[in-house]
Coordinates of C-alpha atoms in Angstrom, one line a residue:
M1 CA 48.6 80.2 65.2
A2 CA 45.5 78.6 66.7
G3 CA 45.8 74.9 67.2
S4 CA 49.5 74.8 66.4
P5 CA 52.0 73.3 68.9
S6 CA 54.2 75.8 70.7
R7 CA 58.0 75.9 70.7
R8 CA 59.7 76.5 73.9
G9 CA 63.2 77.6 74.7
G10 CA 65.3 74.7 76.0
G11 CA 68.4 72.8 75.4
G12 CA 69.6 69.3 74.6
G13 CA 70.0 66.7 77.3
G14 CA 70.8 63.2 77.8
G15 CA 73.1 61.2 80.1
G16 CA 76.8 60.7 79.3
G17 CA 79.2 60.7 82.2
G18 CA 83.0 60.7 82.5
K19 CA 85.3 57.9 83.6
N20 CA 85.3 56.8 87.3
K21 CA 88.3 55.6 89.2
A22 CA 88.0 52.1 88.1
G23 CA 88.4 53.2 84.5
K24 CA 84.7 52.7 83.5
A25 CA 82.2 55.2 82.6
G26 CA 79.9 56.2 85.5
G27 CA 76.1 56.6 84.9
V28 CA 75.4 60.3 85.0
G29 CA 78.4 61.3 87.1
G30 CA 81.5 63.1 86.1
P31 CA 85.1 62.2 86.9
G32 CA 85.2 60.1 90.1
G33 CA 81.6 59.1 89.6
A34 CA 80.1 56.0 91.3
K35 CA 80.8 52.5 89.9
N36 CA 78.2 50.5 88.2
A37 CA 75.9 48.7 90.7
P38 CA 76.3 45.0 91.0
G39 CA 74.3 43.2 88.4
S40 CA 73.8 46.3 86.2
P41 CA 74.9 46.3 82.5
Q42 CA 78.6 47.2 82.2
V43 CA 79.3 50.4 80.2
P44 CA 82.2 49.8 77.7
T45 CA 85.5 51.4 78.3
Q46 CA 87.1 53.7 75.7
V47 CA 89.2 50.8 74.4
E48 CA 86.1 48.6 74.1
A49 CA 84.3 51.5 72.3
I50 CA 87.1 51.9 69.8
R51 CA 87.1 48.1 69.2
A52 CA 83.4 48.2 68.6
G53 CA 84.0 51.0 66.1
V54 CA 86.6 49.0 64.3
D55 CA 84.3 46.0 64.1
Q56 CA 81.8 48.3 62.3
G57 CA 84.5 49.3 59.8
V58 CA 85.7 52.5 61.4
D59 CA 89.4 53.1 61.3
V60 CA 90.9 52.9 64.7
E61 CA 92.9 56.1 64.3
D62 CA 89.8 58.0 63.2
A63 CA 87.9 56.7 66.2
M64 CA 90.6 57.7 68.6
L65 CA 91.0 61.1 67.0
A66 CA 87.3 61.8 67.2
M67 CA 87.2 60.8 70.8
T68 CA 90.2 63.0 71.6
Q69 CA 88.6 66.0 69.8
H70 CA 85.3 65.7 71.6
E71 CA 87.1 65.4 75.0
A72 CA 89.0 68.7 74.2
L73 CA 85.8 70.4 72.9
M74 CA 84.0 69.6 76.1
D75 CA 86.5 71.7 78.0
G76 CA 85.3 74.7 76.0
V77 CA 81.7 74.2 77.1
V78 CA 80.8 75.9 80.4
K79 CA 77.8 75.9 82.8
I80 CA 76.1 79.2 83.3
F81 CA 74.4 80.2 86.6
C82 CA 72.1 83.2 86.3
T83 CA 70.1 85.1 88.9
H84 CA 67.1 86.8 87.3
T85 CA 65.0 89.7 88.6
E86 CA 62.1 90.3 86.2
P87 CA 60.2 93.5 86.1
N88 CA 56.6 93.4 87.2
F89 CA 54.9 94.7 84.1
S90 CA 51.5 94.8 85.8
L91 CA 52.8 96.9 88.7
P92 CA 55.7 98.6 86.9
W93 CA 57.2 100.3 89.9
Q94 CA 58.0 96.8 91.4
R95 CA 60.0 93.8 90.5
K96 CA 59.2 90.2 90.9
R97 CA 61.0 87.8 93.3
Q98 CA 64.4 86.8 91.9
Y99 CA 64.9 83.3 90.7
Q100 CA 67.9 81.2 89.5
S101 CA 68.5 79.2 86.4
T102 CA 71.2 77.1 84.8
S103 CA 72.1 76.9 81.2
T104 CA 75.0 76.3 78.8
G105 CA 77.6 78.4 77.0
F106 CA 80.8 77.9 75.1
V107 CA 84.0 79.7 74.5
I108 CA 84.6 81.5 71.2
E109 CA 87.5 83.6 70.0
K110 CA 88.7 86.8 71.7
K111 CA 87.9 85.3 75.2
R112 CA 84.2 85.5 75.0
I113 CA 81.4 83.2 75.9
L114 CA 78.4 82.6 73.6
T115 CA 75.0 81.6 75.0
N116 CA 71.2 82.2 74.6
A117 CA 69.6 85.6 75.3
H118 CA 66.8 83.9 77.3
A119 CA 69.5 82.3 79.5
V120 CA 70.5 85.7 80.9
E121 CA 67.3 87.6 80.5
F122 CA 66.7 90.2 83.2
H123 CA 70.0 89.2 84.8
T124 CA 71.2 90.6 88.1
Q125 CA 74.2 88.3 88.4
V126 CA 75.8 85.8 86.0
K127 CA 78.4 83.2 87.0
V128 CA 80.1 80.5 84.9
K129 CA 81.9 77.3 85.8
R130 CA 84.3 75.2 83.8
R131 CA 83.9 71.5 83.2
G132 CA 85.5 69.6 86.1
S133 CA 86.0 72.7 88.2
D134 CA 84.4 73.6 91.6
T135 CA 85.0 77.3 91.1
K136 CA 82.4 79.8 89.8
Y137 CA 83.5 83.0 88.1
V138 CA 81.5 86.2 87.8
A139 CA 80.7 87.1 84.1
N140 CA 79.6 90.3 82.5
V141 CA 77.0 90.5 79.8
L142 CA 78.5 92.3 76.7
A143 CA 75.5 92.1 74.4
I144 CA 72.1 90.6 74.2
G145 CA 70.4 89.9 70.8
T146 CA 66.8 89.2 71.8
E147 CA 65.6 88.7 68.2
C148 CA 68.2 86.0 67.5
D149 CA 68.2 84.6 71.1
L150 CA 72.0 85.1 71.5
A151 CA 74.1 86.7 74.1
L152 CA 77.9 87.4 74.6
L153 CA 79.6 87.2 78.0
E154 CA 83.1 88.0 79.3
V155 CA 85.0 86.9 82.4
E156 CA 87.6 89.3 83.7
D157 CA 89.4 86.8 86.0
A158 CA 92.4 85.6 84.0
E159 CA 92.5 82.3 86.0
F160 CA 89.3 81.3 84.3
W161 CA 90.9 81.4 80.8
K162 CA 94.0 79.3 81.6
G163 CA 94.1 76.3 79.2
L164 CA 90.6 76.9 78.0
P165 CA 90.1 76.1 74.3
S166 CA 88.0 78.2 72.0
I167 CA 85.4 76.7 69.7
Q168 CA 85.5 77.5 66.0
L169 CA 82.3 78.2 64.1
G170 CA 81.7 76.0 61.1
P171 CA 79.6 76.4 57.9
L172 CA 75.8 76.1 57.5
P173 CA 75.0 72.4 57.8
R174 CA 73.3 70.3 55.1
L175 CA 70.5 67.8 55.4
Q176 CA 71.4 64.5 57.1
D177 CA 74.7 65.9 58.5
N178 CA 75.5 64.3 61.8
V179 CA 75.7 66.6 64.8
V180 CA 76.6 66.2 68.5
V181 CA 74.9 68.5 71.1
I182 CA 76.9 69.1 74.3
G183 CA 75.6 70.9 77.4
Y184 CA 74.2 70.8 80.9
P185 CA 70.5 69.9 80.7
I186 CA 68.2 68.9 83.5
G187 CA 68.6 65.4 84.9
G188 CA 72.1 65.8 86.3
D189 CA 74.9 68.2 87.2
T190 CA 77.6 67.1 84.8
I191 CA 78.1 67.6 81.1
S192 CA 75.8 65.7 78.7
V193 CA 76.3 64.5 75.1
T194 CA 73.5 63.7 72.6
S195 CA 73.6 63.1 68.9
G196 CA 71.3 63.4 65.9
V197 CA 71.1 64.5 62.3
V198 CA 70.1 67.7 60.5
S199 CA 66.5 67.1 59.3
R200 CA 65.4 70.5 58.1
I201 CA 66.7 74.0 57.3
E202 CA 64.3 76.9 56.8
V203 CA 63.2 80.2 58.1
T204 CA 62.0 79.4 61.6
S205 CA 60.0 81.1 64.3
Y206 CA 62.3 82.2 67.2
V207 CA 59.9 82.0 70.2
H208 CA 62.0 84.2 72.6
G209 CA 62.6 87.0 70.0
S210 CA 59.2 86.8 68.2
S211 CA 61.1 86.9 65.0
E212 CA 61.5 84.8 61.8
L213 CA 65.1 83.9 61.1
L214 CA 67.1 81.0 59.6
G215 CA 66.9 77.9 61.8
V216 CA 68.1 74.3 61.7
Q217 CA 66.0 71.4 62.9
I218 CA 67.7 68.4 64.4
D219 CA 66.4 65.1 66.0
A220 CA 68.7 65.2 69.0
A221 CA 67.0 65.6 72.4
I222 CA 66.7 69.3 73.4
N223 CA 65.9 69.8 77.1
S224 CA 65.8 72.7 79.5
G225 CA 69.3 73.6 80.7
N226 CA 71.1 72.9 77.5
S227 CA 70.1 76.3 76.1
G228 CA 73.2 78.0 74.6
G229 CA 75.1 74.8 74.2
P230 CA 77.0 74.1 71.0
S231 CA 76.3 71.4 68.4
F232 CA 79.3 70.0 66.7
Y233 CA 80.2 68.5 63.4
G234 CA 82.5 65.4 63.3
D235 CA 85.5 67.6 62.6
G236 CA 85.0 69.6 65.8
T237 CA 83.6 72.8 64.4
C238 CA 80.4 74.3 65.7
A239 CA 77.2 73.8 63.6
G240 CA 75.0 76.0 65.7
V241 CA 73.6 76.9 69.2
A242 CA 70.8 74.9 70.8
F243 CA 67.9 77.2 71.8
Q244 CA 64.4 75.6 71.6
S245 CA 62.4 72.5 70.9
L246 CA 58.9 71.6 69.7
K247 CA 56.6 70.4 72.5
S248 CA 53.6 68.5 71.1
D249 CA 51.8 65.2 71.5
D250 CA 52.3 64.8 67.8
A251 CA 56.0 65.4 67.7
E252 CA 59.1 63.7 69.1
N253 CA 62.7 64.7 69.2
I254 CA 62.3 67.9 67.3
G255 CA 64.9 70.4 68.4
Y256 CA 66.3 73.6 66.9
I257 CA 69.7 75.2 66.7
I258 CA 70.7 78.7 65.7
P259 CA 72.9 78.3 62.6
T260 CA 76.3 79.9 62.3
P261 CA 75.3 82.5 59.7
I262 CA 72.9 84.0 62.3
V263 CA 75.6 83.7 65.0
N264 CA 78.2 85.5 62.8
H265 CA 75.7 88.2 62.0
F266 CA 75.2 88.8 65.8
I267 CA 78.9 88.9 66.5
Q268 CA 79.8 91.1 63.6
D269 CA 77.0 93.5 64.5
Y270 CA 78.3 93.8 68.1
E271 CA 81.9 94.3 67.0
A272 CA 81.0 97.0 64.5
N273 CA 78.6 99.0 66.7
G274 CA 79.6 98.1 70.3
R275 CA 76.0 96.7 70.8
F276 CA 73.4 94.6 69.0
T277 CA 71.4 96.8 66.6
G278 CA 69.2 94.0 65.2
F279 CA 68.2 92.3 62.0
P280 CA 66.7 94.6 59.4
T281 CA 63.3 94.2 57.7
L282 CA 61.8 95.6 54.5
G283 CA 58.8 97.0 56.5
I284 CA 56.2 95.5 54.2
E285 CA 53.4 93.0 54.5
W286 CA 53.0 90.8 51.4
Q287 CA 50.7 88.3 49.8
K288 CA 51.4 85.2 47.7
M289 CA 50.5 85.6 44.0
E290 CA 49.9 81.9 43.1
S291 CA 46.5 82.8 41.6
P292 CA 46.6 83.3 37.8
A293 CA 43.7 85.7 38.0
L294 CA 45.4 87.9 40.6
R295 CA 48.6 88.1 38.5
E296 CA 46.6 89.0 35.4
A297 CA 44.6 91.6 37.2
M298 CA 47.9 93.2 38.5
G299 CA 49.2 93.5 34.9
M300 CA 51.9 90.9 35.2
K301 CA 53.4 89.2 32.2
H302 CA 53.4 85.4 31.9
A303 CA 57.1 85.1 32.8
Q304 CA 56.9 87.5 35.7
K305 CA 56.8 86.3 39.3
G306 CA 56.7 88.0 42.6
V307 CA 54.6 88.9 45.7
L308 CA 51.9 91.5 46.2
V309 CA 52.9 94.4 48.6
R310 CA 49.6 94.8 50.4
R311 CA 50.7 97.1 53.3
I312 CA 53.7 99.2 54.0
E313 CA 55.0 100.4 57.3
P314 CA 55.1 104.3 57.3
T315 CA 58.4 104.2 59.3
G316 CA 59.8 101.1 57.6
S317 CA 62.8 100.7 55.3
T318 CA 60.9 100.7 52.0
A319 CA 58.6 103.6 52.8
R320 CA 61.4 105.9 53.9
S321 CA 63.6 105.1 50.9
A322 CA 60.8 105.2 48.2
G323 CA 59.6 108.6 49.4
K324 CA 63.0 110.2 48.8
L325 CA 63.1 109.3 45.1
T326 CA 62.4 111.8 42.4
P327 CA 59.6 111.4 41.4
P328 CA 58.5 109.7 44.7
V329 CA 57.5 106.0 44.3
D330 CA 54.1 105.3 45.9
I331 CA 53.8 101.6 46.8
S332 CA 51.2 102.1 49.5
S333 CA 48.2 101.5 47.2
G334 CA 48.2 97.8 47.6
T335 CA 49.0 97.1 43.9
A336 CA 52.8 97.1 43.9
V337 CA 54.5 93.8 43.1
L338 CA 57.9 92.9 44.5
L339 CA 59.8 91.0 41.7
E340 CA 63.4 90.9 42.9
F341 CA 65.6 91.4 45.9
D342 CA 69.2 92.3 45.1
G343 CA 68.8 90.8 41.7
I344 CA 67.4 87.5 42.9
K345 CA 64.0 86.7 41.5
I346 CA 61.2 86.0 44.0
A347 CA 58.7 83.3 43.2
N348 CA 54.9 83.7 43.5
D349 CA 55.0 81.8 46.8
G350 CA 57.6 84.2 48.3
T351 CA 60.6 81.9 48.1
V352 CA 64.0 82.2 46.4
P353 CA 66.6 79.6 45.4
F354 CA 68.6 78.5 48.5
R355 CA 71.0 75.7 47.6
S356 CA 70.9 72.9 45.1
G357 CA 67.4 71.6 45.1
E358 CA 66.2 73.8 48.0
R359 CA 64.2 77.0 48.3
I360 CA 63.7 79.3 51.2
A361 CA 61.6 82.4 52.2
F362 CA 63.0 85.5 50.7
S363 CA 63.1 87.1 54.1
Y364 CA 66.3 85.1 54.6
L365 CA 68.0 87.4 52.1
V366 CA 66.9 90.4 54.1
S367 CA 68.1 89.0 57.4
K368 CA 71.6 88.5 55.9
K369 CA 72.0 92.2 55.6
M370 CA 73.2 94.6 58.3
V371 CA 71.2 97.5 59.6
G372 CA 72.1 100.5 57.4
E373 CA 73.1 98.5 54.4
T374 CA 71.4 99.1 51.0
A375 CA 69.4 96.6 49.0
K376 CA 67.9 96.9 45.5
L377 CA 64.2 96.1 45.1
K378 CA 62.7 95.6 41.6
L379 CA 59.0 96.6 41.8
L380 CA 56.2 96.4 39.3
L381 CA 54.3 99.7 39.7
G382 CA 51.6 101.7 38.0
G383 CA 52.0 105.0 36.3
D384 CA 50.6 107.1 33.5
E385 CA 50.0 104.0 31.4
Q386 CA 48.1 102.4 34.3
E387 CA 46.0 105.4 34.8
A388 CA 45.2 105.6 31.1
S389 CA 44.2 102.0 31.1
A390 CA 42.0 102.3 34.1
G391 CA 40.4 105.4 32.6
K392 CA 39.2 103.4 29.6
G393 CA 36.7 101.8 31.8
G394 CA 37.9 98.4 31.0
G395 CA 38.1 95.3 33.0
G396 CA 41.3 94.4 31.2
S397 CA 44.7 94.0 32.7
K398 CA 46.6 97.1 33.7
K399 CA 49.8 98.1 32.0
R400 CA 52.6 98.3 34.4
A401 CA 56.2 99.5 34.6
E402 CA 59.2 98.1 36.4
R403 CA 61.1 100.3 38.8
T404 CA 64.2 99.7 40.8
V405 CA 64.4 101.2 44.3
D406 CA 67.5 101.4 46.5
V407 CA 66.3 100.7 50.1
T408 CA 68.4 101.5 53.2
L409 CA 67.5 98.7 55.6
R410 CA 66.5 99.3 59.2
C411 CA 64.8 97.5 62.0
A412 CA 61.0 97.2 62.3
R413 CA 59.2 99.7 64.6
R414 CA 56.2 97.9 66.1
V415 CA 53.3 99.6 67.9
V416 CA 53.3 96.7 70.4
P417 CA 56.9 95.6 70.8
P418 CA 57.3 91.8 71.2
H419 CA 60.0 92.2 73.7
S420 CA 61.5 94.9 75.9
S421 CA 65.2 94.9 75.2
R422 CA 65.7 98.1 77.3
Y423 CA 64.7 96.1 80.4
M424 CA 67.3 93.3 80.0
S425 CA 69.4 95.0 82.8
V426 CA 67.9 95.9 86.1
S427 CA 68.8 99.6 86.0
R428 CA 65.3 100.6 84.9
G429 CA 61.8 99.1 84.7
P430 CA 58.8 99.6 82.4
S431 CA 57.6 103.1 81.7
Y432 CA 54.5 104.2 83.7
L433 CA 52.6 107.3 84.8
I434 CA 50.3 107.7 87.7
V435 CA 47.6 110.4 87.7
A436 CA 45.5 110.2 90.9
G437 CA 44.6 106.5 90.8
L438 CA 45.0 106.0 87.0
V439 CA 48.0 103.8 86.2
F440 CA 49.2 104.3 82.6
T441 CA 51.8 102.2 80.9
V442 CA 52.9 101.0 77.5
A443 CA 51.6 97.9 75.8
T444 CA 54.2 95.3 75.1
V445 CA 54.1 91.5 74.8
P446 CA 55.7 91.1 78.3
Y447 CA 52.9 93.3 79.6
L448 CA 50.2 91.2 78.0
K449 CA 51.9 88.0 79.3
S450 CA 51.9 89.5 82.8
E451 CA 48.2 90.3 82.6
Y452 CA 46.9 87.3 80.7
G453 CA 49.5 84.6 81.1
K454 CA 51.1 82.4 78.4
E455 CA 47.8 82.2 76.6
Y456 CA 47.7 86.0 76.2
D457 CA 47.2 85.6 72.4
Y458 CA 43.8 84.0 73.3
E459 CA 42.9 85.8 76.5
A460 CA 43.8 89.5 75.8
P461 CA 41.2 92.0 74.4
V462 CA 40.7 91.7 70.7
K463 CA 41.6 95.3 70.0
L464 CA 45.0 94.9 71.8
L465 CA 45.7 91.7 69.9
D466 CA 44.8 93.5 66.6
R467 CA 47.4 96.2 67.3
L468 CA 49.9 93.5 68.2
L469 CA 49.5 91.5 65.0
H470 CA 48.6 94.2 62.5
G471 CA 49.5 97.6 64.1
M472 CA 52.0 99.8 62.2
A473 CA 53.7 102.8 63.8
D474 CA 53.0 106.1 62.1
A475 CA 56.0 107.8 63.9
E476 CA 59.3 106.7 65.3
D477 CA 58.2 107.5 68.9
Q478 CA 54.7 106.0 68.7
Q479 CA 53.5 103.8 71.5
L480 CA 50.3 102.2 72.5
V481 CA 49.4 103.8 75.9
V482 CA 47.1 101.7 78.0
L483 CA 45.2 102.4 81.2
A484 CA 46.4 99.3 83.1
H485 CA 44.1 99.7 86.1
V486 CA 42.6 102.2 88.5
L487 CA 43.7 102.5 92.1
A488 CA 40.9 103.5 94.3
C489 CA 40.8 107.1 95.4
P490 CA 38.2 109.9 95.7
A491 CA 39.2 111.5 92.4
C492 CA 38.7 108.3 90.5
F493 CA 35.4 107.3 92.0
G494 CA 33.3 105.3 89.5
Y495 CA 36.2 104.3 87.2
E496 CA 37.6 101.4 89.2
E497 CA 36.4 98.7 86.8
I498 CA 38.2 100.0 83.8
V499 CA 41.3 97.8 83.0
N500 CA 43.7 97.3 80.1
T501 CA 42.1 99.8 77.8
A502 CA 44.0 101.7 75.1
V503 CA 44.1 105.5 75.6
H504 CA 43.7 107.5 72.4
S505 CA 43.5 111.1 73.4
F506 CA 44.1 113.6 76.2
D507 CA 42.1 116.9 76.4
G508 CA 40.8 116.1 72.9
K509 CA 44.2 115.8 71.3
P510 CA 45.4 112.5 69.7
L511 CA 47.9 110.7 71.9
R512 CA 51.2 109.5 70.4
N513 CA 53.1 108.1 73.4
L514 CA 53.4 108.1 77.2
K515 CA 55.7 111.1 77.3
Q516 CA 53.1 113.2 75.5
L517 CA 50.5 112.2 78.1
R518 CA 52.9 113.2 80.9
D519 CA 53.5 116.6 79.3
G520 CA 49.8 117.1 78.7
V521 CA 49.0 116.4 82.4
M522 CA 51.9 118.6 83.7
Q523 CA 51.1 121.6 81.5
S524 CA 47.3 121.5 81.7
K525 CA 45.6 124.6 83.0
Q526 CA 42.1 123.3 82.5
K527 CA 39.7 122.5 85.3
W528 CA 39.2 119.0 84.0
L529 CA 41.6 116.3 82.8
T530 CA 39.9 114.4 80.0
F531 CA 41.1 111.0 78.8
G532 CA 39.7 109.5 75.6
L533 CA 39.8 105.6 75.7
E534 CA 39.0 102.7 73.4
Y535 CA 35.4 101.9 72.7
Q536 CA 34.5 105.7 73.0
Q537 CA 34.9 105.6 76.8
T538 CA 35.8 108.9 78.5
I539 CA 37.4 109.5 81.9
V540 CA 37.2 113.0 83.4
L541 CA 39.0 114.0 86.5
S542 CA 39.2 117.3 88.4
R543 CA 42.7 118.6 87.9
E544 CA 42.9 119.9 91.4
A545 CA 41.6 116.7 93.0
A546 CA 43.8 114.5 90.8
M547 CA 47.0 116.4 91.9
S548 CA 46.1 116.2 95.6
N549 CA 45.1 112.5 95.4
T550 CA 48.3 111.5 93.6
E551 CA 50.5 111.8 96.7
E552 CA 47.9 109.9 98.8
V553 CA 47.8 107.0 96.3
L554 CA 51.6 106.8 96.2
T555 CA 51.8 106.7 100.0
M556 CA 49.0 104.2 100.4
H557 CA 50.5 101.7 97.9
A558 CA 54.1 102.4 98.8
I559 CA 54.9 103.6 95.2
P560 CA 58.3 105.4 95.1
S561 CA 57.3 107.8 92.3
A562 CA 54.4 108.9 90.2
M563 CA 56.4 108.2 87.0
S564 CA 59.1 105.9 85.8
A565 CA 62.7 106.9 85.8
D566 CA 62.8 107.5 82.0
L567 CA 59.9 109.9 82.2
M568 CA 61.3 111.6 85.2
D569 CA 64.7 112.2 83.5
D570 CA 62.9 113.7 80.5
A571 CA 60.8 115.9 82.7
N572 CA 63.8 117.2 84.7
G573 CA 65.7 118.0 81.5
D574 CA 62.8 119.3 79.3
A575 CA 62.1 122.9 79.8
A576 CA 58.9 122.6 77.7
A577 CA 57.4 120.3 80.3
A578 CA 56.5 123.2 82.6
P579 CA 55.0 121.8 85.9
L580 CA 51.7 122.9 87.4
D581 CA 51.7 125.5 90.1
N582 CA 50.3 122.9 92.5
G583 CA 53.2 121.9 94.7
T584 CA 51.9 118.3 94.9
N585 CA 52.5 117.8 91.2
P586 CA 54.7 114.7 91.0
A587 CA 57.3 116.4 88.9
S588 CA 57.0 119.9 90.3
G589 CA 60.0 121.9 91.2
S590 CA 58.2 123.4 94.2
G591 CA 56.8 121.9 97.3
K592 CA 57.5 118.2 98.0
Q593 CA 60.1 116.8 95.7
P594 CA 59.3 113.6 93.8
K595 CA 61.0 110.4 95.0
R596 CA 63.5 109.0 92.6
A597 CA 62.7 105.4 91.4
R598 CA 64.9 102.9 93.2
K599 CA 67.3 100.5 91.6
K600 CA 66.7 97.0 92.8

């Protein structure tokens, strides 16, 4: 939102060191840390801390037990070292220079490590180190849940697991619950402990995943490096996973943790499917119905409450399920009202009862479901009575009928994906196609960030942003193909200034995805290759010149292939994609063979 402060991924930090040889706590050091400098304030020993607790009315046995529990829990928190190699979305045949990061993770049951997805994004190597150890162990990434910003790791070396405790997941916290955040934030190399209280529980924007899921706000410090670290209750169970904080001049000490219901959903999804399949959505856009006039115009009774379904995704859960009913239910007219989800009434502001004295956005109920599960929607729809009422020329309220629809839930299919889960490993890069000097790729949020920076939502062309925010896919395989830029060559003379423009058609036929464009170019027998672009722009190339110039462009710019590995695999296995007779066609079976994209 314009003018709103941004949330950034991070983790909790603070200083808290272990004991030194003299038996006193060192500043930020770990075991064996430096002694306090002469004249500096003396840090109390464990015995002094316990005595202080007793003076404040805390039972000595409880104080000692809590201290022992937290010492044991710290052993289950590990430091993660990741080497990242990010694709270059602007030059999709390349990768950016690798970089390293550190973050936090913790051990859970079945010898697995839980951390944040952004901590291992685009990983080429992941290593972990136990508290108090000088040995790093190679870890494998089992699953990445970009939407919920969670990842699962495993370590094959049995030595790593010896004596390592697992941390148990606790229940969803309540307001004002005390929590302790443990991790490895910036400011030092050893483990750090901070504390705070739960200040808010609501559906929150997950910055990394561009999703809206249940989140918990705490007032403990959240700093870079503590990402993936656990937050604990007093009884030693885990309240959630640190993952982001609010950075603003108007806000202080606002951090967020991923609550255990979201963590459990991620783990159960992985265990059931062998991979993360995602959080389902209803596939609708809705509007609040707090206006009495709007409710009356929609034919709602005084006691009825709900939200107006203003748009429906053609490939979404609701559209697919409603279309299979007999007779089919049409909720695409913008007049359907969603009254209930799984028997729970939805208020006019889109909230449902949460806990005693609390309400929450009804999308929370949807996110609790697994992909493939069924939900019951109660809708207020029109019918014969509505048509009769409308036919009487009246401006009165419309008579409506309630209808229950069983919806099989599935993930959202967006025209401009907010993330590129397929690129989390380095085996493949973004999809691209090069025809002469024309570089085509697929619009994604990482691509927009690569082209326009972090402020892409202000700097990118309005038409691309409109597709990002409001675009709905008409087909499962629909993509927004863009002409990223034009590499200079004789065939593309005069088109060099066209950049980042959507491509709508090829040879007069509507374009659905990049694969269709590849097939069209490869199968074309026309003299001219004609590309229809946004703003009624047209690019026309000589087919013969385009094919001959393609190899020259690849050689000049050291590009390994005229198309990405995924398009090349499809072309090699798709008999329908018959190559041109010209031997220089990048996917032709005759003449010079195309170069296979390298794995980097």
